[in-house]
């Protein structure tokens, strides 16, 4: 389980240059989610971000997870 989606969003931005917004910014019911805006990016950058996100989330290094 994620410690905090804010922490995960900060980790992604700082370490992988992927900007995401914690769901808690939109209310309690979305607190366990992240949001990504892709409206102004070209398809190549969107695909790169999604591939990087997939790689990060499936790696063994997960400092945002509860121990």
Backbone as a ProteinNet text record, in pm:
[ID]
protein_1_A
[PRIMARY]
XXXXXXXXXXXXXXXXXXXXXXXXXXXXXXXXXXXXXXXXXXXXXXXXXXXXXXXXXXXXXXXXXXX
[TERTIARY]
83.2	0	86.9	38.6	111	105.1	220.8	225.6	133.9	148.4	76.8	89.4	-19.8	-11.4	62.6	62.8	142.2	289.7	334.6	473.6	508	419.3	442.6	450.4	361.7	364.5	496.4	542.2	670	786.2	782.4	886.7	892.7	778.9	774.6	826.5	790.1	835.5	985.9	1031.8	1172.5	1265.9	1228.5	1319.2	1297.7	1177.3	1147.3	1082.9	1068.5	1015.7	875.5	795.3	655	569.8	494.2	410.9	272.8	236.4	104.3	48.8	-82	-148.4	-210.5	-185	-250.6	-402.2	-471.8	-617.3	-681.8	-612.9	-668.6	-691.8	-626.6	-649.6	-791.5	-857	-992.6	-1098.2	-1057.7	-1153.3	-1116	-1184.6	-1155.2	-1179.6	-1278.8	-1312.9	-1207.1	-1118.7	-1013.5	-874.7	-868	-741.2	-640.6	-682.4	-590.6	-547.4	-573.1	-545.6	-448.2	-394.1	-313	-379.4	-360.8	-414.2	-301	-313	-214	-287.4	-238.9	-296.2	-213.3	-279.1	-207.6	-258.8	-337.2	-404.2	-315.6	-197.9	-114.3	11.7	29	149.5	125.6	233.6	220.6	221.8	179.1	162	293.3	405.2	534	570.8	547.3	577.9	482.2	358.1	261.6	303.9	340.2	383.4	509.8	604.8	727	694.1	606.6	567.8	498.5	408.7	338.3	432.7	526.7	625	715.2	757.4	839.5	761.5	636.8	551.7	535.1	511.4	498.4	626.5	740.5	869.1	892.6	864.8	884.9	794.4	667.6	573.2	597	660.1	685.2	825.5	906.9	1042.8	1042.1	1153.5	1167.5	1189.6	1235.9	1258.2	1127.5	1068.3	939.1	937.6	1007.8	1014.4	881.7	781.5	650.8	560	604.3	520.6	537.8	434	442.2	525.1	597.9	681.7	611.8
-119.1	0	124.5	227.2	353	426.9	478.4	558.8	679.3	746.8	871.2	904.9	933.3	964.2	1095.5	1185.2	1307	1271	1179.3	1134.4	1069	985.7	920.2	1023.6	1121.9	1226.6	1304.4	1336.7	1406	1320.5	1191.6	1098.7	1092.7	1080.7	1072.8	1201.3	1315.1	1442.4	1460.4	1438	1459.6	1362.7	1236.6	1133.7	1094.2	1119.2	1071.6	1177.5	1299.6	1412.3	1386	1316.3	1292.5	1369.1	1466.7	1548.3	1485.1	1456.5	1401.1	1473.3	1471.9	1538.2	1431.3	1437	1342.3	1357.2	1246.3	1249.5	1325.3	1329.6	1400	1547.8	1602.1	1741.4	1761.8	1652.6	1658.1	1605.8	1574.7	1530.1	1396.6	1361.6	1239.2	1112.5	1113.4	991.6	954	1045.1	1015.4	1017.5	1006.9	1017.9	909.9	794.2	686.1	683.2	789.7	791.6	904.1	896.5	1003.9	1048.4	1176.2	1227.1	1281	1257.8	1305.8	1381.1	1500.3	1577.3	1552.6	1512.5	1484.4	1569.7	1670.2	1748.1	1827.3	1869.9	1954.2	1884.7	1759.6	1686.7	1609.6	1588.3	1506.8	1358.6	1274.9	1132.6	1065.2	1110.1	1049.5	1075.5	1197.9	1229.8	1159.7	1146.4	1073.5	927	866.5	726.5	708.8	801.7	795.6	802.9	894.8	907.7	781.7	725.2	603.8	484.5	473.7	364.9	380.2	503.5	529	498.8	542.2	516	366.3	292.8	147.2	85	128.5	75.7	107.6	230	271.6	191.2	179.5	110.2	-40.2	-97.2	-242	-277	-177	-203.8	-251.8	-305	-350.8	-235.5	-122.5	-4.5	72.9	69.4	134.8	210.4	324.4	396.7	455.3	458.2	513.8	408.8	284.4	176.8	163.7	119.7	88.6	-36.8	-42	-160.1	-264.2
0	0	0	-62.8	-73.8	59.2	103.6	225.5	211.3	98	75.8	-72.7	-140.2	-282.7	-307.1	-208.6	-220.6	-229.6	-143.2	-143.4	-277.1	-328.5	-457.4	-569.9	-569.1	-671.7	-665	-545.3	-528.7	-578.4	-546.4	-589.9	-743.1	-807.8	-953.5	-1017.5	-961.7	-1016.6	-996.1	-875.5	-842.1	-912.3	-917.6	-967.8	-1113.4	-1166.7	-1301.9	-1391.6	-1340.4	-1417.7	-1473.8	-1394.2	-1429.7	-1329.2	-1377.1	-1289.2	-1276.2	-1151.2	-1122.4	-1000.7	-986.8	-874.9	-785.9	-654.3	-564.9	-573.4	-573.1	-581.4	-467.2	-352.4	-236.9	-265	-365.5	-403.5	-455.6	-491.8	-547.8	-451.1	-327.5	-227.2	-165.4	-58.8	16	-64.9	-150.5	-225	-328.3	-362.6	-461.1	-397.9	-266.5	-193.8	-231.3	-272.7	-305.9	-451.5	-525	-668.2	-703.7	-823.8	-881	-1010.4	-1044.6	-1171.1	-1255.5	-1385.3	-1480.8	-1591.2	-1623.1	-1732.7	-1858.2	-1965.4	-2089.5	-2205.1	-2174.1	-2277.1	-2371.1	-2326.7	-2412	-2462.6	-2429.1	-2470.6	-2599.6	-2674.7	-2795.5	-2755.9	-2844.8	-2815.3	-2775.6	-2832.6	-2798.2	-2652.2	-2605	-2463.7	-2369.1	-2408.4	-2325.8	-2313.7	-2425.7	-2424.6	-2341.2	-2352.2	-2272.2	-2123.1	-2085.5	-1944.4	-1894.7	-1974.1	-1932.8	-1921.7	-2014.9	-2007	-1885.3	-1857.8	-1739.2	-1612.6	-1607.9	-1492	-1469.5	-1575.4	-1564.9	-1510.1	-1560.5	-1515.7	-1368.1	-1327.3	-1188.8	-1095.2	-1130.5	-1042.2	-1034.8	-1136.3	-1133.9	-1085.3	-1052.7	-1006.8	-861.3	-818.5	-680.1	-583.9	-634.3	-551.5	-539.7	-420.8	-400.4	-267.6	-260.7	-134.1	-88.7	-175.9	-140	-76.4	-68.8	-14.8	135.6	202	344.5	362.7	469.2	493.3	574.7
[MASK]
+++++++++++++++++++++++++++++++++++++++++++++++++++++++++++++++++++

